[in-house]
CSV table of C-alpha atoms in Angstrom, one decimal:
chain,number,residue,atom,x,y,z
A,46,UNK,CA,0.3,0.3,-0.2
A,47,UNK,CA,1.4,3.6,-0.8
A,48,UNK,CA,2.3,5.4,2.1
A,49,UNK,CA,0.6,8.5,3.1
A,50,UNK,CA,1.5,10.3,6.5
A,51,UNK,CA,-2.3,11.1,6.9
A,52,UNK,CA,-4.7,8.7,5.0
A,53,UNK,CA,-8.2,10.1,4.1
A,54,UNK,CA,-10.4,7.2,4.6
A,55,UNK,CA,-13.5,6.7,2.8
A,56,UNK,CA,-16.8,4.1,2.6
A,57,UNK,CA,-18.5,3.4,-0.6
A,58,UNK,CA,-21.6,1.6,-0.4
A,59,UNK,CA,-23.1,0.8,-4.0
A,60,UNK,CA,-26.8,-0.1,-4.6
A,61,UNK,CA,-28.5,-3.5,-4.9
A,62,UNK,CA,-32.4,-3.4,-3.1
A,63,UNK,CA,-32.4,-6.2,-1.1
A,64,UNK,CA,-29.1,-7.4,-1.5
A,65,UNK,CA,-27.5,-4.7,0.6
A,66,UNK,CA,-27.5,-6.7,3.5
A,67,UNK,CA,-24.4,-8.1,2.4
A,68,UNK,CA,-22.6,-4.8,3.1
A,69,UNK,CA,-24.8,-4.4,6.2
A,70,UNK,CA,-23.7,-7.8,7.8
A,71,UNK,CA,-20.2,-7.5,6.7
A,72,UNK,CA,-19.9,-3.7,8.5
A,73,UNK,CA,-21.7,-5.1,11.7
A,74,UNK,CA,-18.5,-7.7,11.3
A,75,UNK,CA,-16.3,-5.2,11.3
A,76,UNK,CA,-18.2,-2.9,14.1
A,77,UNK,CA,-17.9,-6.2,16.2
A,78,UNK,CA,-14.4,-7.1,15.5
A,79,UNK,CA,-12.8,-3.6,16.0
A,80,UNK,CA,-15.0,-2.5,18.8
A,81,UNK,CA,-15.6,0.9,16.7
A,82,UNK,CA,-18.7,2.8,15.5
A,83,UNK,CA,-18.3,3.7,11.7
A,84,UNK,CA,-18.8,6.9,12.2
A,85,UNK,CA,-15.6,7.1,13.8
A,86,UNK,CA,-13.9,5.3,10.9
A,87,UNK,CA,-14.0,7.0,7.9
A,88,UNK,CA,-13.7,10.8,6.8
A,89,UNK,CA,-16.3,10.5,3.7
A,90,UNK,CA,-18.7,8.3,3.2
A,91,UNK,CA,-20.8,7.4,0.2
A,92,UNK,CA,-23.8,5.3,-0.7
A,93,UNK,CA,-26.4,4.7,-3.5
A,94,UNK,CA,-30.1,3.1,-3.2
A,95,UNK,CA,-29.4,0.6,-0.6
A,96,UNK,CA,-26.4,1.6,0.0
A,97,UNK,CA,-27.3,4.9,1.0
A,98,UNK,CA,-29.3,3.6,3.6
A,99,UNK,CA,-26.5,1.7,5.2
A,100,UNK,CA,-23.9,4.9,4.8
A,101,UNK,CA,-27.1,7.4,6.3
A,102,UNK,CA,-27.1,4.9,9.2
A,103,UNK,CA,-23.0,5.0,9.5
A,104,UNK,CA,-23.3,8.8,9.5
A,105,UNK,CA,-24.9,9.3,12.2
A,106,UNK,CA,-24.5,5.9,14.7
A,107,UNK,CA,-26.8,4.1,14.2
A,108,UNK,CA,-25.4,0.5,14.8
A,109,UNK,CA,-24.9,-2.0,11.7
A,110,UNK,CA,-27.2,-4.6,13.5
A,111,UNK,CA,-29.9,-2.7,13.3
A,112,UNK,CA,-29.5,-2.1,9.5
A,113,UNK,CA,-29.5,-5.8,9.1
A,114,UNK,CA,-32.5,-5.7,11.2
A,115,UNK,CA,-33.7,-3.5,8.7
A,116,UNK,CA,-33.1,-5.7,5.8
A,117,UNK,CA,-34.3,-8.9,7.1
A,118,UNK,CA,-37.4,-8.3,8.9
A,119,UNK,CA,-38.7,-5.2,7.0
A,120,UNK,CA,-37.6,-6.7,3.3
A,121,UNK,CA,-40.7,-9.1,2.9
A,122,UNK,CA,-43.3,-6.9,4.0
A,123,UNK,CA,-41.5,-4.2,1.9
A,124,UNK,CA,-41.4,-6.0,-1.1
A,125,UNK,CA,-44.6,-8.3,-1.1
A,126,UNK,CA,-45.6,-8.2,-4.6
A,127,UNK,CA,-49.7,-6.7,-4.6
A,128,UNK,CA,-51.8,-7.7,-7.7
A,129,UNK,CA,-53.1,-4.5,-8.5
A,130,UNK,CA,-49.7,-2.3,-8.6
A,131,UNK,CA,-48.8,-4.2,-12.2
A,132,UNK,CA,-45.8,-2.2,-13.2
A,133,UNK,CA,-46.8,-1.5,-16.9
A,134,UNK,CA,-49.2,1.2,-14.9
A,135,UNK,CA,-47.5,1.7,-11.6
A,136,UNK,CA,-44.1,1.4,-9.4
A,137,UNK,CA,-44.1,-2.0,-8.1
A,138,UNK,CA,-44.3,-1.2,-4.2
A,139,UNK,CA,-45.3,1.4,-2.1
A,140,UNK,CA,-43.3,4.6,-1.7
A,141,UNK,CA,-45.1,5.2,1.6
A,142,UNK,CA,-44.6,1.7,3.2
A,143,UNK,CA,-40.5,2.8,2.5
A,144,UNK,CA,-40.7,5.9,4.1
A,145,UNK,CA,-42.4,4.6,7.1
A,146,UNK,CA,-39.7,1.9,7.3
A,147,UNK,CA,-36.6,4.7,7.2
A,148,UNK,CA,-38.6,6.6,9.4
A,149,UNK,CA,-38.3,3.7,12.1
A,150,UNK,CA,-35.0,2.8,11.6
A,151,UNK,CA,-33.2,6.6,10.8
A,152,UNK,CA,-33.1,9.5,12.9
A,153,UNK,CA,-34.9,12.2,12.5
A,154,UNK,CA,-32.3,14.4,11.2
A,155,UNK,CA,-31.6,17.1,8.2
A,156,UNK,CA,-28.5,16.8,6.1
A,157,UNK,CA,-28.0,20.8,7.8
A,158,UNK,CA,-27.4,19.0,11.2
A,159,UNK,CA,-24.9,16.0,10.5
A,160,UNK,CA,-21.1,17.1,10.1
A,161,UNK,CA,-20.1,13.8,9.6
A,162,UNK,CA,-19.3,14.1,5.8
A,163,UNK,CA,-21.9,11.9,3.4
A,164,UNK,CA,-22.9,11.9,-0.1
A,165,UNK,CA,-26.3,9.9,-1.2
A,166,UNK,CA,-26.6,9.9,-4.7
A,167,UNK,CA,-29.7,10.1,-7.3
A,168,UNK,CA,-30.6,10.7,-10.8
A,169,UNK,CA,-32.6,14.2,-11.9
A,170,UNK,CA,-35.1,13.0,-14.0
A,171,UNK,CA,-35.8,16.8,-15.3
A,172,UNK,CA,-32.4,17.4,-16.6
A,173,UNK,CA,-31.4,14.3,-17.3
A,174,UNK,CA,-28.4,14.7,-14.6
A,175,UNK,CA,-26.3,13.3,-11.7
A,176,UNK,CA,-27.8,14.7,-8.0
A,177,UNK,CA,-25.9,14.3,-4.7
A,178,UNK,CA,-27.1,15.3,-1.5
A,179,UNK,CA,-24.4,16.1,0.9
A,180,UNK,CA,-24.2,17.0,4.7
A,181,UNK,CA,-22.9,20.1,6.6
A,182,UNK,CA,-19.8,18.5,7.0
A,183,UNK,CA,-19.6,18.7,3.3
A,184,UNK,CA,-20.9,21.6,1.9
A,185,UNK,CA,-19.3,21.7,-1.6
A,186,UNK,CA,-21.4,21.5,-4.3
A,187,UNK,CA,-18.8,20.0,-7.2
A,188,UNK,CA,-21.3,17.5,-8.7
A,189,UNK,CA,-24.8,19.2,-7.5
A,190,UNK,CA,-26.6,19.5,-10.9
A,191,UNK,CA,-29.5,21.7,-10.5
A,192,UNK,CA,-30.0,25.4,-8.9
A,193,UNK,CA,-26.7,25.8,-6.7
A,194,UNK,CA,-28.5,28.4,-5.3
A,195,UNK,CA,-31.1,25.5,-4.1
A,196,UNK,CA,-31.1,25.5,-0.1
A,197,UNK,CA,-30.1,21.6,-0.5
A,198,UNK,CA,-29.1,21.0,3.0
A,199,UNK,CA,-32.1,21.2,4.5
A,200,UNK,CA,-33.4,18.3,3.2
A,201,UNK,CA,-34.3,15.8,5.8
A,202,UNK,CA,-32.2,12.5,6.0
A,203,UNK,CA,-34.6,10.6,5.6
A,204,UNK,CA,-36.6,12.1,2.5
A,205,UNK,CA,-32.4,12.3,1.1
A,206,UNK,CA,-32.2,8.8,1.4
A,207,UNK,CA,-36.2,7.9,-0.2
A,208,UNK,CA,-35.1,9.5,-3.2
A,209,UNK,CA,-31.6,7.8,-4.1
A,210,UNK,CA,-33.9,4.0,-3.6
A,211,UNK,CA,-36.6,5.2,-6.0
A,212,UNK,CA,-35.4,2.6,-8.7
A,213,UNK,CA,-37.4,2.9,-11.8
A,214,UNK,CA,-40.6,0.9,-11.8
A,215,UNK,CA,-40.1,0.0,-8.1
A,216,UNK,CA,-40.8,3.2,-6.5
A,217,UNK,CA,-41.9,6.6,-7.6
A,218,UNK,CA,-39.4,9.4,-8.0
A,219,UNK,CA,-39.2,12.2,-5.4
A,220,UNK,CA,-40.0,15.5,-6.1
A,221,UNK,CA,-37.7,18.2,-3.9
A,222,UNK,CA,-37.3,21.4,-4.7
A,223,UNK,CA,-37.1,21.7,-8.6
A,224,UNK,CA,-35.8,18.3,-9.0
A,225,UNK,CA,-37.5,15.3,-9.5
A,226,UNK,CA,-35.5,12.9,-8.1
A,227,UNK,CA,-34.7,8.8,-8.5
A,228,UNK,CA,-32.3,6.0,-8.2
A,229,UNK,CA,-28.7,6.9,-8.0
A,230,UNK,CA,-27.7,3.8,-9.6
A,231,UNK,CA,-28.9,5.0,-13.2
A,232,UNK,CA,-25.3,7.0,-13.2
A,233,UNK,CA,-23.4,5.9,-10.3
A,234,UNK,CA,-24.4,2.3,-8.6
A,235,UNK,CA,-21.0,2.1,-7.5
A,236,UNK,CA,-20.5,5.2,-5.6
A,237,UNK,CA,-16.6,4.9,-5.6
A,238,UNK,CA,-15.8,7.1,-8.5
A,239,UNK,CA,-18.1,10.0,-7.3
A,240,UNK,CA,-16.6,9.5,-3.8
A,241,UNK,CA,-13.0,9.7,-5.0
A,242,UNK,CA,-13.6,13.0,-7.2
A,243,UNK,CA,-15.3,14.6,-3.9
A,244,UNK,CA,-12.3,14.1,-2.4
A,245,UNK,CA,-10.0,14.9,-4.7
A,246,UNK,CA,-11.4,18.3,-6.0
A,247,UNK,CA,-13.5,19.0,-2.7
A,248,UNK,CA,-11.0,18.0,0.0
A,249,UNK,CA,-8.0,18.6,-2.2
A,250,UNK,CA,-6.4,15.3,-1.0
A,251,UNK,CA,-3.7,13.3,-3.3
A,252,UNK,CA,-4.4,10.3,-4.8
A,253,UNK,CA,-1.5,9.0,-2.5
A,254,UNK,CA,-3.6,10.3,0.3
A,255,UNK,CA,-6.8,8.2,-0.4
A,256,UNK,CA,-7.5,4.9,0.9
A,257,UNK,CA,-11.3,3.5,0.1
A,258,UNK,CA,-13.1,0.9,1.3
A,259,UNK,CA,-15.4,-0.3,-1.7
A,260,UNK,CA,-18.3,-2.7,-0.4
A,261,UNK,CA,-20.9,-4.4,-3.3
A,262,UNK,CA,-24.2,-6.4,-3.5
A,263,UNK,CA,-22.8,-9.0,-5.5
A,264,UNK,CA,-22.1,-9.2,-8.9
A,265,UNK,CA,-23.9,-11.9,-11.0
A,266,UNK,CA,-22.5,-14.3,-13.2
A,267,UNK,CA,-24.1,-15.4,-16.4
A,268,UNK,CA,-26.8,-13.0,-16.9
A,269,UNK,CA,-27.6,-13.7,-20.6
A,270,UNK,CA,-27.1,-16.1,-23.3
A,271,UNK,CA,-27.2,-15.9,-26.6
A,272,UNK,CA,-31.1,-16.0,-28.0
A,273,UNK,CA,-32.7,-15.8,-31.3
A,274,UNK,CA,-34.9,-12.6,-30.2
A,275,UNK,CA,-33.8,-9.5,-28.4
A,276,UNK,CA,-37.1,-7.9,-27.6
A,277,UNK,CA,-37.5,-6.4,-24.0
A,278,UNK,CA,-39.2,-9.5,-23.2
A,279,UNK,CA,-37.7,-12.1,-25.5
A,280,UNK,CA,-34.1,-11.1,-24.3
A,281,UNK,CA,-33.7,-8.6,-22.3
A,282,UNK,CA,-36.1,-10.3,-19.7
A,283,UNK,CA,-38.0,-7.1,-19.0
A,284,UNK,CA,-36.9,-5.6,-15.7
A,285,UNK,CA,-33.7,-8.0,-15.5
A,286,UNK,CA,-32.0,-5.4,-17.6
A,287,UNK,CA,-32.2,-2.6,-14.9
A,288,UNK,CA,-30.3,-4.9,-12.6
A,289,UNK,CA,-27.7,-5.5,-16.2
A,290,UNK,CA,-27.2,-1.7,-15.9
A,291,UNK,CA,-26.4,-1.4,-12.3
A,292,UNK,CA,-24.1,-4.3,-12.6
A,293,UNK,CA,-21.8,-2.7,-15.9
A,294,UNK,CA,-21.5,0.7,-14.0
A,295,UNK,CA,-20.9,-0.7,-10.7
A,296,UNK,CA,-18.3,-3.1,-12.0
A,297,UNK,CA,-16.7,-0.1,-14.4
A,298,UNK,CA,-16.6,2.1,-11.5
A,299,UNK,CA,-14.6,-0.7,-9.6
A,300,UNK,CA,-12.4,-1.4,-12.2
A,301,UNK,CA,-11.7,2.7,-12.7
A,302,UNK,CA,-10.9,3.7,-9.0
A,303,UNK,CA,-8.4,0.1,-8.8
A,304,UNK,CA,-6.8,1.9,-11.6
A,305,UNK,CA,-6.1,5.0,-10.5
A,306,UNK,CA,-6.0,4.2,-6.4
A,307,UNK,CA,-4.0,0.8,-6.9
A,308,UNK,CA,-3.7,-0.7,-3.4
A,309,UNK,CA,-5.4,1.7,-1.8
A,310,UNK,CA,-8.5,0.6,-3.0
A,311,UNK,CA,-10.0,-2.4,-1.6
A,312,UNK,CA,-13.4,-3.7,-3.3
A,313,UNK,CA,-15.6,-5.8,-1.6
A,314,UNK,CA,-17.9,-7.8,-3.7
A,315,UNK,CA,-18.5,-11.6,-3.9
A,316,UNK,CA,-19.7,-13.6,-7.0
A,317,UNK,CA,-23.7,-14.8,-7.1
A,318,UNK,CA,-26.6,-16.3,-9.2
A,319,UNK,CA,-29.0,-13.9,-10.5
A,320,UNK,CA,-30.8,-12.5,-7.3
A,321,UNK,CA,-33.2,-9.9,-8.3
A,322,UNK,CA,-33.3,-6.6,-6.7
A,323,UNK,CA,-36.4,-7.1,-4.8
A,324,UNK,CA,-35.5,-10.7,-3.9
A,325,UNK,CA,-36.0,-12.3,-0.3
A,326,UNK,CA,-34.7,-15.9,-0.4
A,327,UNK,CA,-31.2,-14.9,-0.5
A,328,UNK,CA,-30.5,-13.2,2.4
A,329,UNK,CA,-29.5,-15.7,4.4
A,330,UNK,CA,-27.0,-16.8,2.1
A,331,UNK,CA,-25.8,-12.8,1.1
A,332,UNK,CA,-25.5,-12.7,5.2
A,333,UNK,CA,-23.1,-15.8,5.3
A,334,UNK,CA,-21.6,-14.2,2.2
A,335,UNK,CA,-20.5,-11.4,4.0
A,336,UNK,CA,-19.1,-13.5,7.3
A,337,UNK,CA,-17.5,-15.2,5.2
A,338,UNK,CA,-15.0,-12.1,3.4
A,339,UNK,CA,-15.1,-10.8,6.4
A,340,UNK,CA,-13.4,-13.6,8.2
A,341,UNK,CA,-11.4,-13.8,5.1
A,342,UNK,CA,-10.0,-9.9,4.5
A,343,UNK,CA,-10.6,-9.1,8.2
A,344,UNK,CA,-6.9,-7.8,8.5
A,345,UNK,CA,-7.1,-6.0,5.3
A,346,UNK,CA,-10.0,-4.1,6.2
A,347,UNK,CA,-8.7,-3.1,9.4
A,348,UNK,CA,-5.8,-1.2,7.1
A,349,UNK,CA,-8.6,0.7,5.2
A,350,UNK,CA,-10.2,2.4,8.2
A,351,UNK,CA,-9.3,4.9,10.7
A,352,UNK,CA,-8.6,3.8,14.3
A,353,UNK,CA,-8.6,5.2,17.5
A,354,UNK,CA,-4.7,5.7,19.0
């Protein structure tokens, strides 16, 4: 690992729906093993969609065990399919129910109340650009695509996360200020490069100073095979294409970050079968993968977090 006198530690958390339990469980293991709070372990946290829930909890001192519980106990109810929510006409799931889940597990804070640097990625459906919410401890607007005079720091944390989780066809988008916001995974499923850009441009850090722990939600294998017909349903698999596009973006961002940071970038992202973003059948398996990967990489992970001396 390249030396730096005062390393700048970043935690980057992918989107991935219910598969986010992998990152939550891995980080819960980190907290238990090293007797730390994630709030104290990183200088910057960035999260997309499910990763924004975890990053928001990490920035506000919520124990990761509570977020594991969120995925394990709340997801089956949240992602229960209803006959009257046909995806051709309505979002598949209730945004109001998701808001209720977030209110149960996350604090009632505005972004301006949080001193810990945090980035939550969204997509602006009106401008067609990326949109990044940032906390009071990170008031740089380098990646904010809407009107820079808009008071985005007074947005409640829960609302920013709700917008980041609004995956197309899964949840309705959120109207905040002049923006209509949806899932940040549309452009930053893996927010590693977003966080890296912020560290360099806003915090003035060099690549040698940065150490990034990047956690995925599983890399599906063999998503597609050769077919004779490539229609939306016959070849692309309907909603399956959303998962595929998120995976492509995530893998590309990881490779670019690795090229720049080299051994200062640690990526944990297990190979999995193709599991839907709203599937709940594999939650226990994902937890076991997280336990396995933490055990394998604990010593390496320890060098990518800031421990109190």
